[in-house]
PDB file of C-alpha atoms in Angstrom:
ATOM      1  CA  MET A 288      34.745 -25.592  -4.435  1.00 41.00           C
ATOM      2  CA  ARG A 289      35.390 -23.802  -7.440  1.00 44.00           C
ATOM      3  CA  ALA A 290      32.208 -24.673  -9.211  1.00 47.00           C
ATOM      4  CA  SER A 291      30.365 -24.111  -5.579  1.00 64.00           C
ATOM      5  CA  VAL A 292      32.052 -20.753  -5.704  1.00 61.00           C
ATOM      6  CA  VAL A 293      31.094 -19.686  -9.631  1.00 64.00           C
ATOM      7  CA  GLY A 294      27.208 -21.160  -9.162  1.00 68.00           C
ATOM      8  CA  MET A 295      26.785 -19.027  -5.611  1.00 75.00           C
ATOM      9  CA  ASP A 296      27.676 -16.147  -7.475  1.00 81.00           C
ATOM     10  CA  VAL A 297      25.309 -16.863 -10.971  1.00 85.00           C
ATOM     11  CA  MET A 298      22.328 -17.592  -7.880  1.00 87.00           C
ATOM     12  CA  ARG A 299      23.272 -13.922  -6.861  1.00 90.00           C
ATOM     13  CA  ALA A 300      23.575 -12.209 -10.118  1.00 90.00           C
ATOM     14  CA  LEU A 301      19.686 -13.655 -11.034  1.00 90.00           C
ATOM     15  CA  THR A 302      18.075 -12.746  -8.032  1.00 92.00           C
ATOM     16  CA  ARG A 303      19.719  -9.401  -7.892  1.00 91.00           C
ATOM     17  CA  GLU A 304      18.005  -9.265 -11.517  1.00 88.00           C
ATOM     18  CA  CYS A 305      14.504 -10.354 -10.438  1.00 92.00           C
ATOM     19  CA  GLY A 306      14.545 -11.686  -6.880  1.00 95.00           C
ATOM     20  CA  PHE A 307      14.316 -15.306  -7.814  1.00 96.00           C
ATOM     21  CA  PHE A 308      15.489 -18.681  -9.562  1.00 96.00           C
ATOM     22  CA  THR A 309      13.988 -21.526 -10.877  1.00 96.00           C
ATOM     23  CA  ARG A 310      15.272 -25.371 -10.666  1.00 96.00           C
ATOM     24  CA  ALA A 311      16.216 -24.903 -14.142  1.00 95.00           C
ATOM     25  CA  GLU A 312      18.988 -22.300 -13.469  1.00 94.00           C
ATOM     26  CA  ALA A 313      20.383 -23.929 -10.325  1.00 94.00           C
ATOM     27  CA  ARG A 314      20.698 -27.570 -12.588  1.00 93.00           C
ATOM     28  CA  ALA A 315      22.367 -25.140 -15.114  1.00 92.00           C
ATOM     29  CA  ALA A 316      24.331 -22.959 -12.544  1.00 91.00           C
ATOM     30  CA  GLY A 317      25.959 -27.051 -11.670  1.00 91.00           C
ATOM     31  CA  TYR A 318      23.799 -28.373  -8.736  1.00 93.00           C
ATOM     32  CA  ASP A 319      21.827 -31.060  -8.685  1.00 93.00           C
ATOM     33  CA  ASP A 320      18.603 -32.260  -7.047  1.00 93.00           C
ATOM     34  CA  ARG A 321      20.412 -33.120  -3.870  1.00 95.00           C
ATOM     35  CA  ASP A 322      22.528 -29.919  -3.778  1.00 93.00           C
ATOM     36  CA  ILE A 323      19.165 -28.109  -4.037  1.00 94.00           C
ATOM     37  CA  ALA A 324      17.553 -30.296  -1.159  1.00 95.00           C
ATOM     38  CA  ARG A 325      20.372 -29.471   0.760  1.00 95.00           C
ATOM     39  CA  LYS A 326      20.568 -25.723   0.481  1.00 95.00           C
ATOM     40  CA  VAL A 327      17.118 -25.809   1.000  1.00 96.00           C
ATOM     41  CA  ARG A 328      17.177 -27.805   4.215  1.00 96.00           C
ATOM     42  CA  GLN A 329      20.582 -25.592   5.707  1.00 96.00           C
ATOM     43  CA  GLY A 330      18.120 -22.937   5.283  1.00 96.00           C
ATOM     44  CA  GLU A 331      20.599 -20.996   2.646  1.00 96.00           C
ATOM     45  CA  TRP A 332      17.610 -21.519   0.175  1.00 97.00           C
ATOM     46  CA  THR A 333      14.158 -20.454   0.367  1.00 97.00           C
ATOM     47  CA  ARG A 334      11.667 -22.558  -1.520  1.00 97.00           C
ATOM     48  CA  PHE A 335       8.141 -19.653  -1.886  1.00 97.00           C
ATOM     49  CA  ARG A 336       6.561 -21.732  -4.824  1.00 96.00           C
ATOM     50  CA  ARG A 337       7.258 -25.003  -6.674  1.00 95.00           C
ATOM     51  CA  GLY A 338      10.443 -24.944  -8.773  1.00 95.00           C
ATOM     52  CA  PHE A 339      10.855 -21.241  -7.531  1.00 97.00           C
ATOM     53  CA  TYR A 340      13.625 -20.041  -5.395  1.00 97.00           C
ATOM     54  CA  ALA A 341      15.338 -17.449  -2.947  1.00 97.00           C
ATOM     55  CA  LEU A 342      18.736 -16.720  -1.261  1.00 96.00           C
ATOM     56  CA  THR A 343      17.261 -16.940   2.245  1.00 97.00           C
ATOM     57  CA  ALA A 344      19.089 -13.851   3.465  1.00 96.00           C
ATOM     58  CA  GLU A 345      17.635 -11.685   0.757  1.00 96.00           C
ATOM     59  CA  TRP A 346      14.529 -13.123   0.899  1.00 97.00           C
ATOM     60  CA  THR A 347      13.508 -12.936   5.069  1.00 97.00           C
ATOM     61  CA  ALA A 348      14.629  -9.209   4.552  1.00 97.00           C
ATOM     62  CA  LEU A 349      12.377  -8.305   2.531  1.00 97.00           C
ATOM     63  CA  THR A 350       8.952  -7.066   3.487  1.00 97.00           C
ATOM     64  CA  PRO A 351       5.464  -8.464   2.743  1.00 97.00           C
ATOM     65  CA  VAL A 352       5.085  -6.580  -0.213  1.00 98.00           C
ATOM     66  CA  GLY A 353       8.615  -7.459  -1.288  1.00 98.00           C
ATOM     67  CA  GLN A 354       7.870 -10.295  -1.258  1.00 98.00           C
ATOM     68  CA  HIS A 355       4.890 -10.337  -3.037  1.00 98.00           C
ATOM     69  CA  LYS A 356       6.155  -8.484  -6.163  1.00 98.00           C
ATOM     70  CA  VAL A 357       9.125 -11.634  -6.088  1.00 98.00           C
ATOM     71  CA  ARG A 358       6.000 -14.453  -6.195  1.00 98.00           C
ATOM     72  CA  SER A 359       4.397 -11.789  -9.137  1.00 98.00           C
ATOM     73  CA  ARG A 360       7.145 -12.130 -11.304  1.00 97.00           C
ATOM     74  CA  ALA A 361       7.852 -15.430 -10.282  1.00 98.00           C
ATOM     75  CA  VAL A 362       4.134 -16.649 -11.531  1.00 98.00           C
ATOM     76  CA  LEU A 363       4.414 -13.988 -14.952  1.00 97.00           C
ATOM     77  CA  ARG A 364       7.303 -16.573 -15.839  1.00 96.00           C
ATOM     78  CA  SER A 365       5.692 -19.670 -15.142  1.00 96.00           C
ATOM     79  CA  LEU A 366       2.165 -18.022 -16.919  1.00 96.00           C
ATOM     80  CA  GLY A 367       3.185 -16.386 -19.608  1.00 93.00           C
ATOM     81  CA  ASP A 368       1.190 -13.740 -21.479  1.00 93.00           C
ATOM     82  CA  SER A 369      -2.087 -15.285 -21.130  1.00 95.00           C
ATOM     83  CA  VAL A 370      -2.116 -13.378 -17.506  1.00 97.00           C
ATOM     84  CA  ALA A 371      -1.832 -10.263 -16.300  1.00 98.00           C
ATOM     85  CA  LEU A 372      -1.167  -9.449 -12.937  1.00 98.00           C
ATOM     86  CA  SER A 373      -4.892  -7.646 -11.291  1.00 98.00           C
ATOM     87  CA  HIS A 374      -6.530  -6.847  -8.323  1.00 98.00           C
ATOM     88  CA  VAL A 375      -3.828  -6.412  -5.323  1.00 98.00           C
ATOM     89  CA  SER A 376      -1.363  -7.448  -7.392  1.00 98.00           C
ATOM     90  CA  GLY A 377      -1.462  -5.369 -10.146  1.00 98.00           C
ATOM     91  CA  VAL A 378      -1.916  -2.344  -6.757  1.00 98.00           C
ATOM     92  CA  ILE A 379       1.315  -3.302  -5.691  1.00 98.00           C
ATOM     93  CA  CYS A 380       2.943  -3.553  -9.115  1.00 98.00           C
ATOM     94  CA  HIS A 381       2.335  -0.060  -9.673  1.00 98.00           C
ATOM     95  CA  GLY A 382       3.833   0.874  -6.577  1.00 98.00           C
ATOM     96  CA  ILE A 383       0.689   2.313  -4.742  1.00 98.00           C
ATOM     97  CA  ASP A 384       0.156   1.720  -0.941  1.00 97.00           C
ATOM     98  CA  VAL A 385      -1.831  -1.546   0.520  1.00 97.00           C
ATOM     99  CA  TRP A 386      -2.830  -2.381   3.581  1.00 97.00           C
ATOM    100  CA  GLY A 387      -5.769  -4.810   4.831  1.00 96.00           C
ATOM    101  CA  ILE A 388      -5.364  -7.302   2.314  1.00 97.00           C
ATOM    102  CA  PRO A 389      -3.928 -10.570   2.253  1.00 96.00           C
ATOM    103  CA  LEU A 390      -0.296 -10.956   0.049  1.00 97.00           C
ATOM    104  CA  ASP A 391       0.222 -14.832   0.626  1.00 95.00           C
ATOM    105  CA  ARG A 392      -1.769 -15.218  -3.307  1.00 97.00           C
ATOM    106  CA  VAL A 393      -1.000 -13.319  -6.605  1.00 98.00           C
ATOM    107  CA  HIS A 394      -3.763 -12.334  -8.363  1.00 98.00           C
ATOM    108  CA  VAL A 395      -4.200 -12.144 -12.076  1.00 98.00           C
ATOM    109  CA  THR A 396      -6.715 -11.811 -14.924  1.00 97.00           C
ATOM    110  CA  ARG A 397      -6.988 -14.190 -17.742  1.00 96.00           C
ATOM    111  CA  LEU A 398      -5.948 -12.967 -20.827  1.00 95.00           C
ATOM    112  CA  ASP A 399      -6.777 -16.138 -22.939  1.00 92.00           C
ATOM    113  CA  GLY A 400     -10.401 -16.631 -21.676  1.00 88.00           C
ATOM    114  CA  GLY A 401      -9.183 -19.528 -19.392  1.00 88.00           C
ATOM    115  CA  ALA A 402     -11.504 -19.990 -16.048  1.00 90.00           C
ATOM    116  CA  GLY A 403     -11.546 -18.376 -13.244  1.00 92.00           C
ATOM    117  CA  ARG A 404     -10.005 -20.183 -10.067  1.00 95.00           C
ATOM    118  CA  VAL A 405      -7.540 -20.625  -7.334  1.00 95.00           C
ATOM    119  CA  GLU A 406      -4.537 -22.650  -8.269  1.00 95.00           C
ATOM    120  CA  GLY A 407      -2.149 -22.889  -5.222  1.00 93.00           C
ATOM    121  CA  ASP A 408      -0.605 -19.556  -5.045  1.00 95.00           C
ATOM    122  CA  VAL A 409      -2.171 -17.499  -7.829  1.00 98.00           C
ATOM    123  CA  VAL A 410      -5.963 -16.382  -8.132  1.00 98.00           C
ATOM    124  CA  HIS A 411      -7.062 -16.590 -12.142  1.00 97.00           C
ATOM    125  CA  HIS A 412     -10.461 -14.149 -12.663  1.00 96.00           C
ATOM    126  CA  GLU A 413     -12.119 -13.725 -15.548  1.00 93.00           C
ATOM    127  CA  GLY A 414     -12.920 -10.363 -16.285  1.00 87.00           C
ATOM    128  CA  VAL A 415     -13.038  -8.586 -20.459  1.00 90.00           C
ATOM    129  CA  VAL A 416      -9.803  -7.274 -20.776  1.00 91.00           C
ATOM    130  CA  VAL A 417      -9.083  -4.534 -23.492  1.00 87.00           C
ATOM    131  CA  ASP A 418      -5.735  -3.459 -25.287  1.00 86.00           C
ATOM    132  CA  ASP A 419      -6.457  -0.032 -23.376  1.00 92.00           C
ATOM    133  CA  ASP A 420      -6.770  -2.150 -20.001  1.00 94.00           C
ATOM    134  CA  LEU A 421      -3.068  -3.184 -20.338  1.00 97.00           C
ATOM    135  CA  LEU A 422       0.349  -1.686 -19.432  1.00 97.00           C
ATOM    136  CA  GLU A 423       3.711  -2.597 -19.439  1.00 96.00           C
ATOM    137  CA  VAL A 424       5.114  -2.103 -15.655  1.00 97.00           C
ATOM    138  CA  ASP A 425       9.209  -3.206 -15.551  1.00 94.00           C
ATOM    139  CA  GLY A 426       8.468  -5.829 -17.925  1.00 94.00           C
ATOM    140  CA  GLN A 427       5.166  -6.824 -16.164  1.00 96.00           C
ATOM    141  CA  LEU A 428       1.788  -7.116 -17.972  1.00 97.00           C
ATOM    142  CA  VAL A 429      -0.504  -5.465 -15.739  1.00 98.00           C
ATOM    143  CA  LEU A 430      -4.319  -3.791 -15.825  1.00 98.00           C
ATOM    144  CA  ARG A 431      -4.180  -0.006 -15.036  1.00 98.00           C
ATOM    145  CA  PRO A 432      -4.152   1.489 -12.009  1.00 98.00           C
ATOM    146  CA  GLU A 433      -7.550   2.822 -11.551  1.00 98.00           C
ATOM    147  CA  ARG A 434      -8.992  -1.204 -12.573  1.00 98.00           C
ATOM    148  CA  CYS A 435      -6.404  -2.957 -10.236  1.00 98.00           C
ATOM    149  CA  VAL A 436      -7.639  -0.262  -7.125  1.00 98.00           C
ATOM    150  CA  LEU A 437     -11.167  -0.960  -7.868  1.00 98.00           C
ATOM    151  CA  GLU A 438     -10.781  -4.856  -8.218  1.00 98.00           C
ATOM    152  CA  ALA A 439      -9.224  -4.646  -5.093  1.00 98.00           C
ATOM    153  CA  GLY A 440     -10.738  -2.905  -3.250  1.00 98.00           C
ATOM    154  CA  SER A 441     -13.951  -4.543  -4.711  1.00 97.00           C
ATOM    155  CA  ARG A 442     -13.386  -7.335  -2.676  1.00 94.00           C
ATOM    156  CA  ALA A 443     -12.243  -5.344   0.694  1.00 97.00           C
ATOM    157  CA  THR A 444     -14.590  -2.997   3.294  1.00 97.00           C
ATOM    158  CA  ASN A 445     -14.713   0.419   2.164  1.00 98.00           C
ATOM    159  CA  GLU A 446     -11.847   1.409   4.598  1.00 98.00           C
ATOM    160  CA  VAL A 447      -9.856  -1.033   3.000  1.00 98.00           C
ATOM    161  CA  ALA A 448     -11.007   0.356  -0.483  1.00 98.00           C
ATOM    162  CA  LEU A 449     -10.780   4.418   0.189  1.00 98.00           C
ATOM    163  CA  CYS A 450      -6.841   3.571   1.144  1.00 98.00           C
ATOM    164  CA  LEU A 451      -6.435   1.568  -1.683  1.00 98.00           C
ATOM    165  CA  LEU A 452      -7.993   5.060  -4.213  1.00 98.00           C
ATOM    166  CA  ASP A 453      -6.315   7.914  -2.141  1.00 98.00           C
ATOM    167  CA  GLY A 454      -3.059   5.680  -2.501  1.00 98.00           C
ATOM    168  CA  GLY A 455      -3.342   5.355  -6.314  1.00 98.00           C
ATOM    169  CA  LEU A 456      -4.332   9.344  -6.238  1.00 98.00           C
ATOM    170  CA  ARG A 457      -1.584  10.809  -4.303  1.00 98.00           C
ATOM    171  CA  ILE A 458       1.144   8.987  -6.388  1.00 98.00           C
ATOM    172  CA  GLY A 459      -0.356  10.121  -9.719  1.00 98.00           C
ATOM    173  CA  ALA A 460      -0.905   6.505 -10.799  1.00 98.00           C
ATOM    174  CA  PHE A 461      -4.675   7.853 -12.262  1.00 98.00           C
ATOM    175  CA  ASP A 462      -6.633  11.802 -11.625  1.00 97.00           C
ATOM    176  CA  GLN A 463     -10.740  11.564 -10.024  1.00 97.00           C
ATOM    177  CA  ASP A 464     -11.564  11.691 -13.986  1.00 97.00           C
ATOM    178  CA  ARG A 465      -9.985   8.056 -14.553  1.00 97.00           C
ATOM    179  CA  LEU A 466     -11.104   7.202 -11.773  1.00 98.00           C
ATOM    180  CA  GLU A 467     -14.911   7.572 -11.811  1.00 97.00           C
ATOM    181  CA  ALA A 468     -14.817   6.370 -15.740  1.00 97.00           C
ATOM    182  CA  CYS A 469     -13.467   3.262 -14.782  1.00 97.00           C
ATOM    183  CA  PHE A 470     -16.089   2.782 -12.044  1.00 97.00           C
ATOM    184  CA  SER A 471     -18.870   4.179 -14.303  1.00 96.00           C
ATOM    185  CA  VAL A 472     -17.507   0.585 -16.359  1.00 95.00           C
ATOM    186  CA  LEU A 473     -17.237  -1.426 -13.869  1.00 95.00           C
ATOM    187  CA  GLN A 474     -19.871  -0.809 -11.072  1.00 95.00           C
ATOM    188  CA  ALA A 475     -22.739  -3.239 -12.306  1.00 94.00           C
ATOM    189  CA  TRP A 476     -19.720  -6.108 -11.886  1.00 93.00           C
ATOM    190  CA  PRO A 477     -19.965  -8.169  -9.034  1.00 91.00           C
ATOM    191  CA  PHE A 478     -18.708  -6.759  -5.462  1.00 94.00           C
ATOM    192  CA  MET A 479     -18.600  -3.572  -6.953  1.00 96.00           C
ATOM    193  CA  ARG A 480     -21.993  -1.821  -5.999  1.00 94.00           C
ATOM    194  CA  HIS A 481     -20.460  -0.931  -2.626  1.00 96.00           C
ATOM    195  CA  LEU A 482     -17.376   1.185  -3.681  1.00 98.00           C
ATOM    196  CA  TRP A 483     -19.552   4.273  -4.281  1.00 96.00           C
ATOM    197  CA  ILE A 484     -18.867   6.039  -1.186  1.00 97.00           C
ATOM    198  CA  PRO A 485     -15.462   5.525  -1.132  1.00 98.00           C
ATOM    199  CA  VAL A 486     -15.465   6.678  -5.303  1.00 98.00           C
ATOM    200  CA  ARG A 487     -16.802   9.704  -3.950  1.00 97.00           C
ATOM    201  CA  MET A 488     -14.353  10.005  -0.689  1.00 97.00           C
ATOM    202  CA  ALA A 489     -10.860   9.204  -2.479  1.00 98.00           C
ATOM    203  CA  ASP A 490      -8.766  12.314  -2.111  1.00 98.00           C
ATOM    204  CA  GLY A 491      -4.836  12.229  -3.810  1.00 97.00           C
ATOM    205  CA  ARG A 492      -4.846  14.538  -0.478  1.00 97.00           C
ATOM    206  CA  SER A 493      -4.537  12.351   1.640  1.00 97.00           C
ATOM    207  CA  GLY A 494      -0.857  11.897   2.590  1.00 95.00           C
ATOM    208  CA  SER A 495      -0.689   8.284   3.800  1.00 96.00           C
ATOM    209  CA  ILE A 496      -2.882   5.161   4.510  1.00 97.00           C
ATOM    210  CA  GLY A 497      -3.228   6.218   8.292  1.00 97.00           C
ATOM    211  CA  GLU A 498      -4.654   9.709   7.099  1.00 97.00           C
ATOM    212  CA  SER A 499      -6.948   7.562   4.433  1.00 98.00           C
ATOM    213  CA  ARG A 500      -8.018   5.401   7.516  1.00 97.00           C
ATOM    214  CA  GLY A 501      -8.404   8.812  10.095  1.00 97.00           C
ATOM    215  CA  ARG A 502     -11.435   9.456   6.862  1.00 97.00           C
ATOM    216  CA  TRP A 503     -13.066   6.711   7.131  1.00 97.00           C
ATOM    217  CA  GLY A 504     -12.934   6.519  10.696  1.00 97.00           C
ATOM    218  CA  PHE A 505     -14.389  10.471  10.947  1.00 97.00           C
ATOM    219  CA  LYS A 506     -17.589   9.500   8.570  1.00 96.00           C
ATOM    220  CA  GLY A 507     -18.126   6.581  10.676  1.00 96.00           C
ATOM    221  CA  ILE A 508     -18.630   8.599  13.805  1.00 96.00           C
ATOM    222  CA  GLY A 509     -19.828  11.863  12.740  1.00 96.00           C
ATOM    223  CA  ILE A 510     -17.143  14.133  12.457  1.00 96.00           C
ATOM    224  CA  PRO A 511     -17.082  16.440  10.054  1.00 95.00           C
ATOM    225  CA  CYS A 512     -15.073  15.861   7.007  1.00 94.00           C
ATOM    226  CA  PRO A 513     -11.898  18.280   7.347  1.00 96.00           C
ATOM    227  CA  GLU A 514      -9.817  20.317   4.777  1.00 97.00           C
ATOM    228  CA  LEU A 515      -6.454  17.832   3.825  1.00 97.00           C
ATOM    229  CA  GLN A 516      -3.426  19.562   3.761  1.00 96.00           C
ATOM    230  CA  HIS A 517      -4.044  22.286   5.163  1.00 93.00           C
ATOM    231  CA  GLU A 518      -0.847  25.133   4.826  1.00 92.00           C
ATOM    232  CA  VAL A 519      -0.477  27.054   7.969  1.00 91.00           C
ATOM    233  CA  ARG A 520       1.597  30.370   7.803  1.00 90.00           C
ATOM    234  CA  ASP A 521       2.815  33.104   9.941  1.00 86.00           C
ATOM    235  CA  ALA A 522       2.127  36.921   9.822  1.00 84.00           C
ATOM    236  CA  ASP A 523       4.729  37.576   6.882  1.00 86.00           C
ATOM    237  CA  GLY A 524       3.213  34.561   4.763  1.00 86.00           C
ATOM    238  CA  THR A 525       5.460  32.217   6.033  1.00 88.00           C
ATOM    239  CA  LEU A 526       4.839  28.882   5.964  1.00 91.00           C
ATOM    240  CA  ILE A 527       5.025  27.341   9.439  1.00 89.00           C
ATOM    241  CA  GLY A 528       3.540  24.270   8.396  1.00 90.00           C
ATOM    242  CA  ILE A 529       1.147  21.304   6.589  1.00 92.00           C
ATOM    243  CA  SER A 530      -1.689  20.059   9.268  1.00 94.00           C
ATOM    244  CA  ASP A 531      -2.935  16.561   7.687  1.00 96.00           C
ATOM    245  CA  TRP A 532      -6.580  18.179   9.041  1.00 96.00           C
ATOM    246  CA  TRP A 533      -8.202  20.982   9.716  1.00 96.00           C
ATOM    247  CA  TRP A 534     -11.689  21.812  10.841  1.00 96.00           C
ATOM    248  CA  GLU A 535     -11.885  25.882  10.494  1.00 94.00           C
ATOM    249  CA  ARG A 536     -15.694  25.527  12.042  1.00 93.00           C
ATOM    250  CA  PHE A 537     -13.944  24.456  15.408  1.00 94.00           C
ATOM    251  CA  GLY A 538     -10.441  25.763  15.253  1.00 93.00           C
ATOM    252  CA  LEU A 539      -8.562  22.544  15.474  1.00 95.00           C
ATOM    253  CA  LEU A 540      -6.116  21.454  13.584  1.00 95.00           C
ATOM    254  CA  GLY A 541      -5.380  17.361  13.339  1.00 95.00           C
ATOM    255  CA  GLU A 542      -2.630  14.949  12.803  1.00 94.00           C
ATOM    256  CA  PHE A 543      -1.770  11.304  11.742  1.00 95.00           C
ATOM    257  CA  ASP A 544       1.470  10.612  13.493  1.00 88.00           C
ATOM    258  CA  GLY A 545       2.893   7.343  12.683  1.00 70.00           C
ATOM    259  CA  ARG A 546       6.209   5.393  13.273  1.00 57.00           C
ATOM    260  CA  VAL A 547       7.023   5.921   9.203  1.00 47.00           C
ATOM    261  CA  LYS A 548       6.469   9.809   9.765  1.00 49.00           C
ATOM    262  CA  TYR A 549       9.447  10.219  12.387  1.00 40.00           C
ATOM    263  CA  GLY A 550      11.726   8.029  10.564  1.00 42.00           C
ATOM    264  CA  ARG A 551      10.929  10.395   7.312  1.00 48.00           C
ATOM    265  CA  LEU A 552      11.269  13.500   9.631  1.00 45.00           C
ATOM    266  CA  LEU A 553      14.909  12.410  10.829  1.00 38.00           C
ATOM    267  CA  GLN A 554      17.887  14.103   9.241  1.00 48.00           C
ATOM    268  CA  PRO A 555      20.970  12.255   8.537  1.00 54.00           C
ATOM    269  CA  GLY A 556      22.844  11.344  12.193  1.00 52.00           C
ATOM    270  CA  GLN A 557      19.931  12.625  14.102  1.00 44.00           C
ATOM    271  CA  ASP A 558      18.644  11.269  17.249  1.00 51.00           C
ATOM    272  CA  PRO A 559      14.699  10.310  17.091  1.00 46.00           C
ATOM    273  CA  GLY A 560      14.103  12.401  20.120  1.00 48.00           C
ATOM    274  CA  ASP A 561      15.485  15.664  18.433  1.00 50.00           C
ATOM    275  CA  ALA A 562      12.904  14.901  15.233  1.00 51.00           C
ATOM    276  CA  VAL A 563      10.416  14.272  18.047  1.00 56.00           C
ATOM    277  CA  PHE A 564      10.991  17.277  19.837  1.00 48.00           C
ATOM    278  CA  GLN A 565      11.292  19.560  16.578  1.00 68.00           C
ATOM    279  CA  GLU A 566       7.494  18.372  15.736  1.00 69.00           C
ATOM    280  CA  LYS A 567       6.471  19.598  19.019  1.00 71.00           C
ATOM    281  CA  VAL A 568       7.975  22.815  18.039  1.00 72.00           C
ATOM    282  CA  ARG A 569       6.175  23.040  14.705  1.00 76.00           C
ATOM    283  CA  GLU A 570       2.857  22.401  15.851  1.00 77.00           C
ATOM    284  CA  ASP A 571       3.287  24.924  18.839  1.00 75.00           C
ATOM    285  CA  ALA A 572       4.199  27.374  15.930  1.00 80.00           C
ATOM    286  CA  MET A 573       1.256  26.076  14.070  1.00 85.00           C
ATOM    287  CA  ARG A 574      -1.297  26.434  16.671  1.00 79.00           C
ATOM    288  CA  GLU A 575      -0.566  29.762  18.212  1.00 79.00           C
ATOM    289  CA  ALA A 576      -0.122  31.351  14.575  1.00 76.00           C
ATOM    290  CA  ARG A 577      -3.563  29.476  14.374  1.00 75.00           C
ATOM    291  CA  GLY A 578      -4.992  30.306  17.555  1.00 79.00           C
ATOM    292  CA  ALA A 579      -6.234  26.982  17.132  1.00 83.00           C
ATOM    293  CA  ARG A 580      -5.899  23.284  19.463  1.00 91.00           C
ATOM    294  CA  MET A 581      -4.499  20.381  17.806  1.00 92.00           C
ATOM    295  CA  ILE A 582      -5.794  16.472  18.377  1.00 94.00           C
ATOM    296  CA  ARG A 583      -3.601  14.181  17.167  1.00 94.00           C
ATOM    297  CA  PHE A 584      -4.672  10.031  16.275  1.00 95.00           C
ATOM    298  CA  VAL A 585      -2.632   7.039  16.286  1.00 94.00           C
ATOM    299  CA  TRP A 586      -2.992   3.992  14.510  1.00 95.00           C
ATOM    300  CA  SER A 587      -4.057   2.399  17.653  1.00 95.00           C
ATOM    301  CA  ASP A 588      -6.784   4.779  18.346  1.00 96.00           C
ATOM    302  CA  TYR A 589      -8.691   4.141  15.027  1.00 96.00           C
ATOM    303  CA  ASP A 590      -9.819   0.484  16.882  1.00 95.00           C
ATOM    304  CA  ASP A 591     -11.648   2.105  19.765  1.00 96.00           C
ATOM    305  CA  PRO A 592     -14.078   5.156  17.762  1.00 96.00           C
ATOM    306  CA  ALA A 593     -16.052   5.937  20.627  1.00 96.00           C
ATOM    307  CA  LEU A 594     -13.082   7.331  22.094  1.00 96.00           C
ATOM    308  CA  MET A 595     -12.286   9.300  19.200  1.00 96.00           C
ATOM    309  CA  ARG A 596     -15.465  10.926  18.837  1.00 97.00           C
ATOM    310  CA  GLN A 597     -15.128  12.040  22.950  1.00 96.00           C
ATOM    311  CA  ARG A 598     -11.258  13.792  22.251  1.00 95.00           C
ATOM    312  CA  PHE A 599     -12.729  15.472  19.616  1.00 96.00           C
ATOM    313  CA  ASP A 600     -16.132  17.102  21.262  1.00 95.00           C
ATOM    314  CA  ARG A 601     -13.938  17.549  24.515  1.00 94.00           C
ATOM    315  CA  LEU A 602     -11.952  20.013  22.477  1.00 91.00           C
ATOM    316  CA  ILE A 603     -14.194  21.368  20.452  1.00 88.00           C
ATOM    317  CA  ARG A 604     -16.168  22.207  23.841  1.00 84.00           C
ATOM    318  CA  ARG A 605     -13.210  23.771  25.340  1.00 74.00           C
ATOM    319  CA  ALA A 606     -12.425  25.885  22.450  1.00 61.00           C
ATOM    320  CA  GLY A 607     -16.206  27.102  23.125  1.00 56.00           C
TER     321      GLY A 607
END
């Protein structure tokens, strides 16, 4: 019993450090192969790739992005310095928001001239890598963030790509000049050419994936490009609020509403209903100060672009 307690303490220490432990580490802590199989069978441990385990309670509490981070660390433990995280795995390593890309496989770029291939839960990519392309983030070898978002976006839709590019600019992982310089180098690579549109549109003022999707949606249905993060002030110059979008020509403010937004607005001990009410008060004050109307979009609206356009047209007709 004492050995088992000590062993579990070791496993918890290992998962606190990197999110996983290996079969070899479990055996070194006193577990034999039958113990390991029993732990997995009883649901205490999760084997998420061959030879790598996580404590199930911790693993299931992770988001898909969190699980991908752990997988990425495990893959680098297996493959060593012969690869660097890239594509969507590099995007996640750099802390950039991800949407619309499968996370079931870890993406790496070969540094040793190895062939590109899919091998289990790892996608191996070929590509020219120079020293300036490589960074170390939290002890992990990874390609530069501007290259990661471009390579991840190259295999995705333009909408997904714009979300990635906006996300990198938003957190300051790179600036517009670095993004454009990287694209000028990569644009002749396979799958890259379509990204010239998202690269031109990319804007770090887009405050969330929902706002980036909105901007792409507006383009597709012919709604003019709005001013982003528009400050609304009262007659004394006091800031009332910041609107996600502003169409000055039409006197129309716009906002994306997501659940995360209202969670972010919550103060300690505050009821969600109070946060929604305060947001309504803010909206009323902004509209009054601007003499403007307000349009709000939620995630599900993006599934019906025609309805989005109808709502927009209806509001600007009312505004005269």
